[in-house]
Structure formats: C-alpha cells, structure tokens
Coordinates of C-alpha atoms and ligand atoms in Angstrom, one line a residue:
X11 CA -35.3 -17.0 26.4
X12 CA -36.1 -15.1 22.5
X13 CA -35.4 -17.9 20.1
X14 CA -34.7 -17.0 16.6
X15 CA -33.4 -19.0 13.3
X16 CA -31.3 -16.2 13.0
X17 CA -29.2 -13.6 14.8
X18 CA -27.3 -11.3 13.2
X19 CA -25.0 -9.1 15.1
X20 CA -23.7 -5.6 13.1
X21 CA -26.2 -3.9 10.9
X22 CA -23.9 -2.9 8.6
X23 CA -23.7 -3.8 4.9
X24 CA -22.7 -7.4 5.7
X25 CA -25.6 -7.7 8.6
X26 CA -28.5 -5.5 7.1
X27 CA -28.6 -7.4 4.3
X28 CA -27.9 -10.7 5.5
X29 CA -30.8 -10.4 7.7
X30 CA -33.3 -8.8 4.8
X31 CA -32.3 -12.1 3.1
X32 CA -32.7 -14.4 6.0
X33 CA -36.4 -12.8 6.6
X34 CA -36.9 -12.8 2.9
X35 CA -36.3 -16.5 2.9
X36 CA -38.6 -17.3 5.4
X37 CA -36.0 -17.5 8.7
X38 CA -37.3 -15.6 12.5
X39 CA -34.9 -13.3 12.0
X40 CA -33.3 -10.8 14.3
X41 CA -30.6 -8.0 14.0
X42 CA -28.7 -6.6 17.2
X43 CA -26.9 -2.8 16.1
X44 CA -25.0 -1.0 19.1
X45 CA -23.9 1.8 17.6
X46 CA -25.6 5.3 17.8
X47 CA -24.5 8.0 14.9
X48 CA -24.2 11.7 15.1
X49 CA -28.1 12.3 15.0
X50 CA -28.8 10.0 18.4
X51 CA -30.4 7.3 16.0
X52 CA -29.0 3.8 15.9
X53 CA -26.0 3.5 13.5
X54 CA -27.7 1.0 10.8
X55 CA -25.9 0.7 7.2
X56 CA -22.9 0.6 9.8
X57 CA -19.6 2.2 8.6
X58 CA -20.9 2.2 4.8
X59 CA -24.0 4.8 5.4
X60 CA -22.5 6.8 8.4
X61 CA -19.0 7.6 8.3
X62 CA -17.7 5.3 5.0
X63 CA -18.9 4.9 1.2
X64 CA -21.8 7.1 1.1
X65 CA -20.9 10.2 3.0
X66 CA -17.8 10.0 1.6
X67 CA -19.2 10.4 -2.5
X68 CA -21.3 13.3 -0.8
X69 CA -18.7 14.6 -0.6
X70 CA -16.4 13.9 -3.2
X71 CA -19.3 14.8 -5.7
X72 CA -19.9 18.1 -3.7
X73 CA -16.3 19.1 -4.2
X74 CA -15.9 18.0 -7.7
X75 CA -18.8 20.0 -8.8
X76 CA -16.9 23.2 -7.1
X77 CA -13.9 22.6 -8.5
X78 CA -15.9 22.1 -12.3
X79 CA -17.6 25.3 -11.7
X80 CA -14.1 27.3 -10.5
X81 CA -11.8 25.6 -13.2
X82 CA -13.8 23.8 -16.0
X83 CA -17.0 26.1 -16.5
X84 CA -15.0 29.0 -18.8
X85 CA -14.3 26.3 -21.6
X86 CA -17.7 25.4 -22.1
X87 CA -18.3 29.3 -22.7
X88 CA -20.0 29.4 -18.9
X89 CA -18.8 32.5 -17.4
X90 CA -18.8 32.3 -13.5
X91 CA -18.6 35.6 -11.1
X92 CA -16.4 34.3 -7.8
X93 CA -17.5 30.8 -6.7
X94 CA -17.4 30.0 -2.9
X95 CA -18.0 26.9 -0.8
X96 CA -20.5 27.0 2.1
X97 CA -18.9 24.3 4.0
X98 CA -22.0 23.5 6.4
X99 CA -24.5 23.6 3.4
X100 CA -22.1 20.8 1.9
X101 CA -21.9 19.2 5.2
X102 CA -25.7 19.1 5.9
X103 CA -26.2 18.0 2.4
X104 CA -23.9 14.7 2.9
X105 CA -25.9 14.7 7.0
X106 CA -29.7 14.7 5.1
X107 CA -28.4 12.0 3.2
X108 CA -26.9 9.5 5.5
X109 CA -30.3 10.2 7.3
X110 CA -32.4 9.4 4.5
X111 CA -30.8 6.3 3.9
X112 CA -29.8 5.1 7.3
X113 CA -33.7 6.0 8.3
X114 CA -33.9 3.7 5.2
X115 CA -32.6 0.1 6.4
X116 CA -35.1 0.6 9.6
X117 CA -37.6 1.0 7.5
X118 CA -36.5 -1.9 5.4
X119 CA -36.2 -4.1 8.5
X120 CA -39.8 -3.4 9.4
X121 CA -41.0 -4.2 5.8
X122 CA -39.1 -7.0 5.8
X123 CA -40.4 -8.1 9.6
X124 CA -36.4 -8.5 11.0
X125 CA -36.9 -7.6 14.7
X126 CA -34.3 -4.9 15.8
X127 CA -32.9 -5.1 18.8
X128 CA -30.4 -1.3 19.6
X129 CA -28.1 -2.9 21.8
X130 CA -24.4 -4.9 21.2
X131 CA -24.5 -8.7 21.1
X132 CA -21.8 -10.8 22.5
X133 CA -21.7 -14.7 21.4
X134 CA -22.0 -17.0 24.6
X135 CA -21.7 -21.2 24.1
X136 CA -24.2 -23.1 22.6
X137 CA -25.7 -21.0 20.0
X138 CA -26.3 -18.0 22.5
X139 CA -25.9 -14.3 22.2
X140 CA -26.3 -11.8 24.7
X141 CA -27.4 -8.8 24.1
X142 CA -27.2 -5.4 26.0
X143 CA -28.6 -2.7 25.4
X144 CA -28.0 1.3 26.1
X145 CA -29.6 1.5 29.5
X146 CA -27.3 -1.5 30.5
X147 CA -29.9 -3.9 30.6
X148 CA -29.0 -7.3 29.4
X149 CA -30.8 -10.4 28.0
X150 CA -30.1 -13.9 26.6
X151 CA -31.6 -15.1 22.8
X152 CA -30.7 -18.2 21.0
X153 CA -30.2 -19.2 17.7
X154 CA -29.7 -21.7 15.3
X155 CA -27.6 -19.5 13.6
X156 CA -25.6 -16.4 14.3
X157 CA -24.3 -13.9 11.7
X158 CA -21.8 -12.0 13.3
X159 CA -20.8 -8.7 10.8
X160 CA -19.5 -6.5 13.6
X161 CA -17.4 -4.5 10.8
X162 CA -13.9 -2.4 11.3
X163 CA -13.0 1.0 12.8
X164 CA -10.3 3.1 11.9
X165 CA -6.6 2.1 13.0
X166 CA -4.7 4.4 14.8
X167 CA -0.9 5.0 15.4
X168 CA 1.1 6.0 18.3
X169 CA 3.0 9.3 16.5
X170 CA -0.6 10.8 15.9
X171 CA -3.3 10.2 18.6
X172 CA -6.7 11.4 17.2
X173 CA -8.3 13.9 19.1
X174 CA -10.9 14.1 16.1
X175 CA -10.4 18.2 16.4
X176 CA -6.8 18.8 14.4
X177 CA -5.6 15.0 14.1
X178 CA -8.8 13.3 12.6
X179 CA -9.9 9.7 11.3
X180 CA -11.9 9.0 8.4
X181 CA -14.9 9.6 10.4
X182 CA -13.5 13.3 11.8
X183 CA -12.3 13.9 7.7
X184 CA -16.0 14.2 6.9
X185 CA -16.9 16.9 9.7
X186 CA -14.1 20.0 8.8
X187 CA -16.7 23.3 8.8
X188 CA -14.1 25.1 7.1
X189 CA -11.6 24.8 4.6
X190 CA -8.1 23.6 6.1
X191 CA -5.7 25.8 4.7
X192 CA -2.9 23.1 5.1
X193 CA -3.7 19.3 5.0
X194 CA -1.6 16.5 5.8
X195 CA -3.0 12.6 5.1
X196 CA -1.2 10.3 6.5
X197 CA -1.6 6.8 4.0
X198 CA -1.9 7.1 0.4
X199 CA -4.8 4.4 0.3
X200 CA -8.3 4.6 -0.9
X201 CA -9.7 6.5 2.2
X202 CA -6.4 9.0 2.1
X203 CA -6.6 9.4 -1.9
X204 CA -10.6 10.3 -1.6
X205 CA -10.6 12.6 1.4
X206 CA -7.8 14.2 0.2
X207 CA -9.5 15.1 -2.7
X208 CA -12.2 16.8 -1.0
X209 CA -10.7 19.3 0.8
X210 CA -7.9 19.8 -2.1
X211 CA -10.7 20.2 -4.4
X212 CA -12.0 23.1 -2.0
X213 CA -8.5 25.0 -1.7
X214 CA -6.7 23.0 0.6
X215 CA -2.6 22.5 0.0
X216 CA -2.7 18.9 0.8
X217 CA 0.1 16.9 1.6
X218 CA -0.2 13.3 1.7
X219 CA 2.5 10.9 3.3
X220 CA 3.1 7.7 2.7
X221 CA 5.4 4.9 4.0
X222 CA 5.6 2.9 1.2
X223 CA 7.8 3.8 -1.6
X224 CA 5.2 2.2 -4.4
X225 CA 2.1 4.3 -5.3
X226 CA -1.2 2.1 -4.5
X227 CA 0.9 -1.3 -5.0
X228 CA -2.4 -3.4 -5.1
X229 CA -2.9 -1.6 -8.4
X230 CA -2.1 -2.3 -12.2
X231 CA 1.8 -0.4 -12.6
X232 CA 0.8 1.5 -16.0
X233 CA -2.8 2.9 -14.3
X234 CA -1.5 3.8 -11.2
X235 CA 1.5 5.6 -12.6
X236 CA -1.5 7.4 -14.8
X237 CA -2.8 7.9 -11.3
X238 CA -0.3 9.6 -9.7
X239 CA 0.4 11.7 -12.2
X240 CA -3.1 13.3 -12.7
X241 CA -3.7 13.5 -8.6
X242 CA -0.3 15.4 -8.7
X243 CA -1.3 17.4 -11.6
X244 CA -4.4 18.1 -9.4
X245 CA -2.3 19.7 -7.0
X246 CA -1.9 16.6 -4.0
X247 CA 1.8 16.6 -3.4
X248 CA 2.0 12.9 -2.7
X249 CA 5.4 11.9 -0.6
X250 CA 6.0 8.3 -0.9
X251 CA 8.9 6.9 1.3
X252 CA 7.7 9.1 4.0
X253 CA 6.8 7.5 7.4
X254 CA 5.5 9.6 10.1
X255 CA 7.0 9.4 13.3
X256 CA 5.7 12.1 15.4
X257 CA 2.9 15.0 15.8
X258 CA 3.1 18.1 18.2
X259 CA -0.4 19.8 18.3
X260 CA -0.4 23.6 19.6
X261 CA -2.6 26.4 19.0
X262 CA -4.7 24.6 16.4
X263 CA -2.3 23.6 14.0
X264 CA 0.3 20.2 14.0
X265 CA 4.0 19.8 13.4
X266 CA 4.1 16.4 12.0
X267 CA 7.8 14.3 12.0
X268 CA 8.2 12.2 9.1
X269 CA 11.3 10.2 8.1
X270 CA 12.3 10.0 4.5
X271 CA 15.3 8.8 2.7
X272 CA 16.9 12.1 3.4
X273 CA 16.0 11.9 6.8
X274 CA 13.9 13.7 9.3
X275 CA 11.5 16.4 8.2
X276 CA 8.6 18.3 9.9
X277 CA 5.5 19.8 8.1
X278 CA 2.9 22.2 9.6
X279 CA -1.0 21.5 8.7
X280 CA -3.9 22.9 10.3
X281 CA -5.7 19.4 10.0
X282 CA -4.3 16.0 9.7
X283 CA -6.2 13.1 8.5
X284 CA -5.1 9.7 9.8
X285 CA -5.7 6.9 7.1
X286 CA -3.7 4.0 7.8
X287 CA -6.0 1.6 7.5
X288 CA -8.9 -0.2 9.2
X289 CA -8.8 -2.9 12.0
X290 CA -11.6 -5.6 12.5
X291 CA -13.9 -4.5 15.5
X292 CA -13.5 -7.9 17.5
X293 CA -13.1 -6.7 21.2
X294 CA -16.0 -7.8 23.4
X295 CA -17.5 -9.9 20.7
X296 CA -16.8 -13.4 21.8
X297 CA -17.0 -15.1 25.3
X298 CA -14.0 -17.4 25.7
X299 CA -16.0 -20.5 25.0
X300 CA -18.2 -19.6 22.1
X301 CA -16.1 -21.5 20.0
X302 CA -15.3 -18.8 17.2
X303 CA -11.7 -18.1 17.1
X304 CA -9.7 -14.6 16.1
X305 CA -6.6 -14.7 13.6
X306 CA -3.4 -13.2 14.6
X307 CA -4.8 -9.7 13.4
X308 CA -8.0 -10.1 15.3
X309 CA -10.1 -11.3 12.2
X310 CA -12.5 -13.6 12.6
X311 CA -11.5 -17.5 11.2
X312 CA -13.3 -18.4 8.5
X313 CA -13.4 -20.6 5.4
X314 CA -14.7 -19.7 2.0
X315 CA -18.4 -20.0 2.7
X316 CA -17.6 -17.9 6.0
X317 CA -18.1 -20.4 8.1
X318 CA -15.8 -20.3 11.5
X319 CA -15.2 -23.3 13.3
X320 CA -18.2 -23.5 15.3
X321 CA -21.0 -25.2 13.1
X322 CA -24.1 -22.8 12.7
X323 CA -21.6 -19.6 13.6
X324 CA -20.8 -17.2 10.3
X325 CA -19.0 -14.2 10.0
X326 CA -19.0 -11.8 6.8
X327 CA -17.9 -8.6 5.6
X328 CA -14.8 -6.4 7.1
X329 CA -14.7 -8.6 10.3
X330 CA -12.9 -11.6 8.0
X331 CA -10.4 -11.8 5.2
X332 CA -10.5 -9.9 1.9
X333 CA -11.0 -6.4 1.0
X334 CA -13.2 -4.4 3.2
X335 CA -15.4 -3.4 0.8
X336 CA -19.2 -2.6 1.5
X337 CA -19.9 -5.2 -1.4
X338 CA -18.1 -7.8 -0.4
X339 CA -19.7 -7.6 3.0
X340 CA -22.8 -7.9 0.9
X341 CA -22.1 -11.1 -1.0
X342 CA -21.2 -12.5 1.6
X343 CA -24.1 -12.1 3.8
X344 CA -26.2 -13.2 1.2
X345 CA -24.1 -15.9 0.5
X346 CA -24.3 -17.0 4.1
X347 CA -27.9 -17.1 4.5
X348 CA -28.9 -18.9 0.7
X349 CA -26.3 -21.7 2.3
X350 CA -28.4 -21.5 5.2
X351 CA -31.4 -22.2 3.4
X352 CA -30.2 -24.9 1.7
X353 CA -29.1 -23.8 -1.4
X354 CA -25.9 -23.7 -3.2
X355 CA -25.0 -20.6 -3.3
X356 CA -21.1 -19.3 -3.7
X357 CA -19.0 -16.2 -4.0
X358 CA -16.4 -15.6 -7.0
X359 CA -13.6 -14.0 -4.8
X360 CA -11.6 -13.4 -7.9
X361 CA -14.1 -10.9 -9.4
X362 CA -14.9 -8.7 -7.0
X363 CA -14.3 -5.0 -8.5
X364 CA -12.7 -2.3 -6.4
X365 CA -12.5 1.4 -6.8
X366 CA -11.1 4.8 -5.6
X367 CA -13.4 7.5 -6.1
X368 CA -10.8 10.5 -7.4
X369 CA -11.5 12.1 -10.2
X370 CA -10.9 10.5 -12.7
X371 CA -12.3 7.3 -11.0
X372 CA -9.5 4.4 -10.9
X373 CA -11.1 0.8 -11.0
X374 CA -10.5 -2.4 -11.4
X375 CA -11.0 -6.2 -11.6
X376 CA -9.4 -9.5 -12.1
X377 CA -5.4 -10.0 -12.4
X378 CA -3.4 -7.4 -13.4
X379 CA -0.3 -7.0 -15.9
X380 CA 1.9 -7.9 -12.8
X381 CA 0.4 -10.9 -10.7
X382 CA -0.3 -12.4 -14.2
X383 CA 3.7 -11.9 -14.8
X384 CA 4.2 -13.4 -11.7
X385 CA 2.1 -16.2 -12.0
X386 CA 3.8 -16.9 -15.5
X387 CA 0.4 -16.7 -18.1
X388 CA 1.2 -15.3 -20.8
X389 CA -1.5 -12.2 -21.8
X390 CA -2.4 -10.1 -24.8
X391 CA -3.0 -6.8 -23.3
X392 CA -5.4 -3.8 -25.2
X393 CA -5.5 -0.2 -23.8
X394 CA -7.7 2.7 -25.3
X395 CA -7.2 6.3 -23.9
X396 CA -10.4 8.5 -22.8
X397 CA -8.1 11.2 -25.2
X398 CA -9.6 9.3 -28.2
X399 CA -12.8 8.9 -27.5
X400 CA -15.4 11.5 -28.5
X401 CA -17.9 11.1 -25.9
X402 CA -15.2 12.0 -23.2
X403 CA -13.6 14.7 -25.2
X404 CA -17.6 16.3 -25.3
X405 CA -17.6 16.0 -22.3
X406 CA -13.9 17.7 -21.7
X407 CA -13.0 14.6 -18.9
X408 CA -10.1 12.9 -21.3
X409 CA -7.7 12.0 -18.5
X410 CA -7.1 8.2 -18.3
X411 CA -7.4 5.2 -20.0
X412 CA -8.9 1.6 -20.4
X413 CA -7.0 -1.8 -19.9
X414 CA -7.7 -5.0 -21.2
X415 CA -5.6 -8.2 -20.3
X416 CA -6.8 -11.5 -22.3
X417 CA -5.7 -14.6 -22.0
X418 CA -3.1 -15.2 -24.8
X419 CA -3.9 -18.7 -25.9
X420 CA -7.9 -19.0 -24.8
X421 CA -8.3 -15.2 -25.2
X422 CA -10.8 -15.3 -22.1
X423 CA -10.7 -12.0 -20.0
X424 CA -8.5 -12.0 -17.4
X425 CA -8.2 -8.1 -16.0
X426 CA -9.8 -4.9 -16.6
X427 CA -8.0 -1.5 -15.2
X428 CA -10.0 1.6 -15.8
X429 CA -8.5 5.6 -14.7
X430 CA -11.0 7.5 -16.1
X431 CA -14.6 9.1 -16.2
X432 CA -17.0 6.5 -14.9
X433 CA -14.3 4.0 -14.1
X434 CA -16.7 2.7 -11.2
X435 CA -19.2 1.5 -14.0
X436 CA -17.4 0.7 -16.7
X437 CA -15.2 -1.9 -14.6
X438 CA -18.7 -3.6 -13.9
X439 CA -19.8 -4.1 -17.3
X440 CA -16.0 -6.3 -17.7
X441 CA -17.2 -7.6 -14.2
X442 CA -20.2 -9.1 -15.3
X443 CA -18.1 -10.2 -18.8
X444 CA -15.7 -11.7 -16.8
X445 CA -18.6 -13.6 -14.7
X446 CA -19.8 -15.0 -17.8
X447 CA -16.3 -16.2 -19.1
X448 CA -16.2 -13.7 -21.5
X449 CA -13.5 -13.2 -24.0
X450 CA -11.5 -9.7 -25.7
X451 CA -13.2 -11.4 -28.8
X452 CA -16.4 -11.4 -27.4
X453 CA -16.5 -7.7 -26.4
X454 CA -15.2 -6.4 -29.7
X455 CA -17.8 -7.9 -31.7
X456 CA -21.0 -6.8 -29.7
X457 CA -22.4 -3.3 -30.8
X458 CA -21.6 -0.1 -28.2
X459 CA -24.2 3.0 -28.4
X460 CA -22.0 5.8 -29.8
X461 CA -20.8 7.8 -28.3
X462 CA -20.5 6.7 -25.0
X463 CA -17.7 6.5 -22.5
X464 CA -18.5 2.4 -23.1
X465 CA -17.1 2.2 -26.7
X466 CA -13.3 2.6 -25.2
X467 CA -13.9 -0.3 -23.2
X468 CA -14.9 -1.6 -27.1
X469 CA -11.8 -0.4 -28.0
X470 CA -9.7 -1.3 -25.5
X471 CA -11.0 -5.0 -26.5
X472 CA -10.2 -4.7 -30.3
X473 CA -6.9 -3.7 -29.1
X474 CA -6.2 -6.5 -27.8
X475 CA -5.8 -8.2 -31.1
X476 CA -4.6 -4.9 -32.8
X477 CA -8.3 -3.8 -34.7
X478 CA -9.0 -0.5 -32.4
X479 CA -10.3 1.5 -35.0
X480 CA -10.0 4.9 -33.3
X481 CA -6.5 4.5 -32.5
X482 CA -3.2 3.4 -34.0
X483 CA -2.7 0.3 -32.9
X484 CA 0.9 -0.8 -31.8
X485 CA 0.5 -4.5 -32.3
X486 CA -0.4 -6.3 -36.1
X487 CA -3.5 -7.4 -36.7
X488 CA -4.8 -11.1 -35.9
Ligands
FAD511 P1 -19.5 -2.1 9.2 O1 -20.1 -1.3 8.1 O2 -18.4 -1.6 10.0 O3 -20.7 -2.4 10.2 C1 -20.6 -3.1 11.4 C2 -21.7 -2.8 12.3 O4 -21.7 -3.6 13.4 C3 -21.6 -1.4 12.8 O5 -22.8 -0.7 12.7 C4 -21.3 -1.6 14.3 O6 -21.8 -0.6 15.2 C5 -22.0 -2.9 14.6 N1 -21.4 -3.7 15.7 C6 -20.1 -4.0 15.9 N2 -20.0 -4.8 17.0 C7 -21.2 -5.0 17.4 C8 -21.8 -5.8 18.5 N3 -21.0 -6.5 19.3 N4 -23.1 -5.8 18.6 C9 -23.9 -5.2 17.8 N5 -23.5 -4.4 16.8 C10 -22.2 -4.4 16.6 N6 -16.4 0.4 0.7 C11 -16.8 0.3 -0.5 O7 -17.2 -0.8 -1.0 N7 -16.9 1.5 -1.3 C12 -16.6 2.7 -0.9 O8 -16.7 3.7 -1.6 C13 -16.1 2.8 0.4 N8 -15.8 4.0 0.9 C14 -15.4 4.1 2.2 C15 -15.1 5.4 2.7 C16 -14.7 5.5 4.0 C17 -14.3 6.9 4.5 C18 -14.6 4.4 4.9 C19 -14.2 4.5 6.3 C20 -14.9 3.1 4.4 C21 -15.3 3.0 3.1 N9 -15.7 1.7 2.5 C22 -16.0 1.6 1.2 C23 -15.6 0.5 3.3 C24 -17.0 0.1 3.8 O9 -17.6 1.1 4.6 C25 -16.9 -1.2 4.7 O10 -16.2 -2.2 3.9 C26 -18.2 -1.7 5.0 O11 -19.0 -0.8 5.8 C27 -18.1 -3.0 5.9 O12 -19.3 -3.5 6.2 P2 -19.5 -4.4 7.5 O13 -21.0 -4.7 7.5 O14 -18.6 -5.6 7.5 O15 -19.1 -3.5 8.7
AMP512 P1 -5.0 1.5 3.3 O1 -4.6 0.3 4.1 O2 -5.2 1.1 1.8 O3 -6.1 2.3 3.8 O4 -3.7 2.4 3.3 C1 -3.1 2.9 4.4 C2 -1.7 3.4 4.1 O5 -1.1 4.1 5.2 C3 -0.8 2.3 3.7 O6 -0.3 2.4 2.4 C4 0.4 2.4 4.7 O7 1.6 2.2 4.1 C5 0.3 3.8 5.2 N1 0.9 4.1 6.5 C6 0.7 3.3 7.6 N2 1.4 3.9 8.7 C7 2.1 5.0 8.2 C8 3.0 6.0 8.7 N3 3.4 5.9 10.0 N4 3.4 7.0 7.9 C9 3.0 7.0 6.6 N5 2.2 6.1 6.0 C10 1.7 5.1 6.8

C-alpha cells in the first residue's frame, strides 16, 4: 500500500493549492481529482477554472466590452458601423482559457513533484483513502494526513429540473451559442447577478426572480440599493418576492410559474438559468467509519483551523462553513498544511473580501452599517461617489460609490463597501488596511497617485471625519 504524508482529495482551489504547499514544505504529497471537463482532460482548478470564477469573468469581460463598443464608444467621439457578437468566438475564447490555465495546475503539480492520481478518493478508517479511478480500478493509499476539498455543485429545485439545454445551471449558463432572446434567472445572488449580465449585456431581456423580498441582504443597505438601481437601469428587470414554483418546457422555450404577492404569474424564456445556490459535494466521500462527520446540510464538521473530529483529517474550501469563495478555499488549504508543518499559521475569517463581478463591480469587506447597528458599535461612516472623482469621470464609468465605516471612538476601520469601477481591487487595498489595524485617519493622511480610481477610497476616508476635499461634506470637521 502507497504511503504518503499527504493526501489531498479535490483539486480544486482549496486542494491544488493545499497540495503545492504541502510539497513545497517538504511533505510526499499526493492529489486524487475525479472529475473530467468538457475537453476529456481531468477537471483540476475544480469548479474555480472550469465552470466558476474564471470562465465566468471571460465572459463578463467579453460582454462588457460589446456592450462599451455598442453604447459607450460614440461619447468618446469613436464612431462604430453595426457591432455583432460571434457567440462561439466568445465561447472558444473563455474554452482557450480555462485550458490554458487548467493545463496550468498539472503543470504546476509536476514542477512542484505532487503525484496525481485521475480518479475519486473515498476516506476509509485509519488514515486510508481509496481511490478509483476511470476504468474502475481501485487501490488503497495511506496517509498521515488527508485534505479532503471535494468542493460544491450546483443546487437544484424540484419546479425546474435542469436538462442543461433550455433550463440550465451555472455550468450550462456559460455554454448558450446564441443570444437568448428571453432570459429568466432564477436567484438574485452572485452567480444569478453575473450571468445575467452576460447575456443581458449581449441583447437578452432578462428576467431575474427572486424569493426573497430584500435585494442581496448579505450586502451594505445604501450599496445595494445603489445596486439595484444601476442593474435595473442596465435593463435586468429584477422581481424580488417572486418564488418559482413551476416550469413547462415545449418546443424550445419555458413557461415558468412564479408566486408573488399578487399571486400566480407565468413568464415565457427561451433559456432559464437556475442559480439557487451551491450544495457541498459530500456523497460517496466518507465510509461510515472514517470518523469525519457531515452537518445537517451535508458540510463537512470542522473547527476554525479545519480540523474535523478525526485527528490528522482536514477539510477546506466550499465543502465546510463560510462563503464559498475560490479564496477562501485557498487560505484555508494553506492554512491547513503550515499547521501541518508545525507552524502557527491562522486565518482572519472576519476579513475575507467578497465580490460580484457586474459592472460596476460591487465589493466588500468587514461589517457593514447594519450588523454594526445590530451589534450596537457606534461608527463614523465616510462615502465618496465615483461622480466626483476625475479619474472615473475620464474614464466615463461614474456609477457608484465608496464606503467607509470607522470605529467611532478608536477610529480603526471596521467596513469597506465599494459599487463601482474596480471595486474588486479597491476593497483589497482596505483589506490589507484592515489586516494591519488600520484606521480612517490612517488612510487619509497617506499620499494617493492622482488621479486614480484609489483617491475616492482617500476620500471616502477624509469623510469620515468630514475633510473630503473634493466633496461637500455633510458632517463638521474634527
Ligand atoms: P471545487 O472548486 O468545487 O473543487 C472540488 C474538486 O474536487 C472538483 O474538481 C471535484 O471534481 C473534486 N472532487 C470532488 N469529490 C472528489 C472525490 N471524492 N475524489 C476526488 N476528487 C473529488 N468564487 C470566487 O471567489 N470568485 C468568483 O468570481 C467566483 N465566481 C464563480 C462563478 C460561478 C459561475 C461559480 C459556479 C462559482 C464561482 N465562485 C467564485 C465559487 C468558486 O468557484 C468556489 O468557491 C471554489 O471553486 C471552491 O473551491 P473548492 O476547492 O472548495 O471546490
Ligand atoms: P446564492 O445562494 O447567493 O447563490 O443565491 C441564490 C438565491 O436564489 C437566493 O437569494 C434564494 O433566495 C433564491 N431562490 C432559491 N429558490 C428560489 C425559488 N424557488 N424562486 C426564486 N428564488 C429562489
């Protein structure tokens, strides 16, 4: 029987890089991936490269340069004849690059020397995982520790079975070859908001309905208000309040039944993106005695250095608690194996940065104006709009703003809430403030390049005391 210091089962974000680390640090390492992706090669990066983050921007960033050229070139003086989308050039763009990159973490494997095994690992007792692979062969390793970052797949709800041809997942979203000329999205989340925008970007009437009667509710009140206004603006005709209860495919195109408050309504689409949500992929994972044990939702048990019960068993990334974010996966891997190793390595849960890639970009990190409120601290708050800052105004991309929320007493940092251009980045630089127990003081008084989008984040920190120079600010000055 293969003996190995580590075993890492998924090669996803949370189990690639987990096992780069472990082979980095010196550990027999080995990494078990059983998935296969649309080119017959095995599915490494996981959900991330193949059917999640990166395919995803592809093509959100393919779209958003149509829609620029089609509606935003003429006031630059850029006249344009008709502008038309080749949906499989855009297609086999995002398809070259999930190769490159998934190609990428093999090679990185090898350079690294993580054997690969192409197969799906099961934990046995004792610090065993058994592994089988495509041809249905099967074989035993052991390990002194096993990494299991088996991931998520997309949830799915009895109205609207996916027959990834007119009712799609996530992963069907990313495959269209033409232009839907009517969309529905079911789930006004992250996955719903982005891949709406693609197609709605390329001409689609989308529709986009959502149970809840509270736009993004994980998100700062004042941005995503801001939010929803611009997507609708954008044309996205978002229906909170509106739960879907049934589908009726014929002839290519689906009557969906939704329930609002005024009761039952039916909409036509030609495609219907499901995006409820993501469920841990924990079937088949664990023999009965391996000693790991599944939550209630099927998550795997673990504490805050993702540990599970069973000493020398780890779990990381969208199998356990807390967002399912590719970089959160990350952290924790690395986390995992440092620990491993000996050192002392930890993960701040409280600043890990989220984002939904619309255009503009909404982002955050830290508390926001209405956990704070409900945890009764008392904040100074500083906002800056894009509108006021030259850079974005060159670069005709005004929409949104910066929030700051400081600590009223110690002034430290406490929040930052971006809509705008570049939200993604800018929320990092308050990230890595925030890591460093930064404070609204701080930011104000360090030098910005001018003009960048940066300097409303400067702003927005000057605000918070009432100094903003490049606005009129609406509290005195301290
Ligand atoms: P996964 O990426 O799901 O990888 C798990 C891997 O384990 C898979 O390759 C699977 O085949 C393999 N596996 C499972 N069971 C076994 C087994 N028994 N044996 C062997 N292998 C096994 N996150 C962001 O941070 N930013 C984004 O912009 C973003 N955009 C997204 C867009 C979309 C459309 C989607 C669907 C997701 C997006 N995400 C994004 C989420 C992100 O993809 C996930 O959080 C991330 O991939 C989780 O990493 P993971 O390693 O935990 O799991
Ligand atoms: P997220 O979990 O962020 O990906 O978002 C998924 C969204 O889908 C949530 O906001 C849910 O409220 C929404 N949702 C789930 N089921 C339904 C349904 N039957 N009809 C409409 N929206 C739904």
């Amino acid at each position: 029987m293969a003996k190995y210091d580590v075993v890492v089962i998924g090669a996803g974000p949370g189990g690639y890089v987990a096992a780069i680390r472990a082979a980095q640090l010196g550990f027999k390492t080995l990494c078990l991936e059983k998935g296969i992706n649309k080119f017959d090669k095995p599915f490494y990066g996981g959900t991330c490269l193949n059917v999640g983050c990166i395919p995803s921007k592809a093509l959100l960033d393919s779209s958003y340069k149509f829609h620029e050229a089609s509606h935003a070139f003429a006031i630059h003086g850029i006249q344009t004849g008709t502008i038309k989308i080749d949906v499989p050039a855009m297609i086999k763009r995002k398809d070259d690059i999930v190769k490159q990159l998934t190609g990428g973490i093999g090679q990185l494997f090898k350079a690294n020397g993580v054997d690969v095994i192409d197969g799906a690992g099961k934990v046995l007792s004792g610090k065993r995982v058994e592994v089988t692979k495509h041809d249905g062969s099967s074989e035993i390793v052991e390990a002194d520790h096993i990494v299991i970052a088996a991931g998520s797949v997309p949830m799915q709800i009895p109205p609207t079975p996916i027959d990834q041809d007119v009712i799609v997942d996530s992963t069907g979203a990313l495959e269209f070859t033409e232009v839907p000329k009517r969309l529905g999205v079911i789930g006004a989340g992250v996955i719903g908001l982005e891949l709406g925008s693609v197609w709605a970007r390329l001409g689609s009437q989308v529709v986009v309905l959502e149970a809840l009667e509270e736009f993004l509710p994980l998100v700062d009140r004042q941005i995503a208000k801001e939010a929803q206004k611009t997507l609708t603006k954008q044309g996205l005709d978002i229906r909170l309040g509106a739960r879907v209860t049934g589908s009726d495919v014929k002839k290519g195109q689906v009557t969906v039944t939704f329930t609002d408050s005024s009761g039952e309504k039916k909409e036509v689409f030609d495609k219907l993106i499901v995006a409820v949500g993501r469920r841990p992929q924990s079937q088949n994972l664990l023999a009965p005695d391996s000693g790991v044990s599944l939550d209630e939702r099927g998550f795997i048990f673990v504490n805050e250095y993702c540990e599970t019960e069973m000493p020398g068993i780890y779990a990381v990334g969208d199998i356990v608690r807390g967002p399912m974010l590719a970089h959160k996966g990350m952290e924790e891997g690395v986390m995992v194996i440092e620990r491993i190793a000996g050192k002392k390595t930890a993960m701040n849960y409280d600043l890990i940065p989220s984002v939904i890639y619309t255009h503009p970009e909404v982002a955050w990190v830290g508390k926001n104006e209405e956990q704070l409120k409900a945890e009764g601290v008392a904040f100074n708050v500083g906002v800056f709009p894009f509108a006021a800052s030259g850079r974005a105004l060159a670069a005709n991309d005004t929409a949104g703003m910066v929030k700051l929320i400081a600590h009223a007493e110690t002034d430290r940092l406490l929040g930052a809430h971006i809509i705008g251009p570049s939200a993604a980045e800018l929320v990092q630089q308050m990230a890595i403030a925030m890591e460093f127990g930064s404070s609204a003081e701080d930011i104000g008084l360090m030098v910005f390049s001018h003009p960048t989008l940066s300097e409303a984040v400067h702003e927005a920190a000057l605000a918070v005391h009432g100094h903003a120079i490049h606005i009129a600010n609406r509290k005195p000055r301290k």
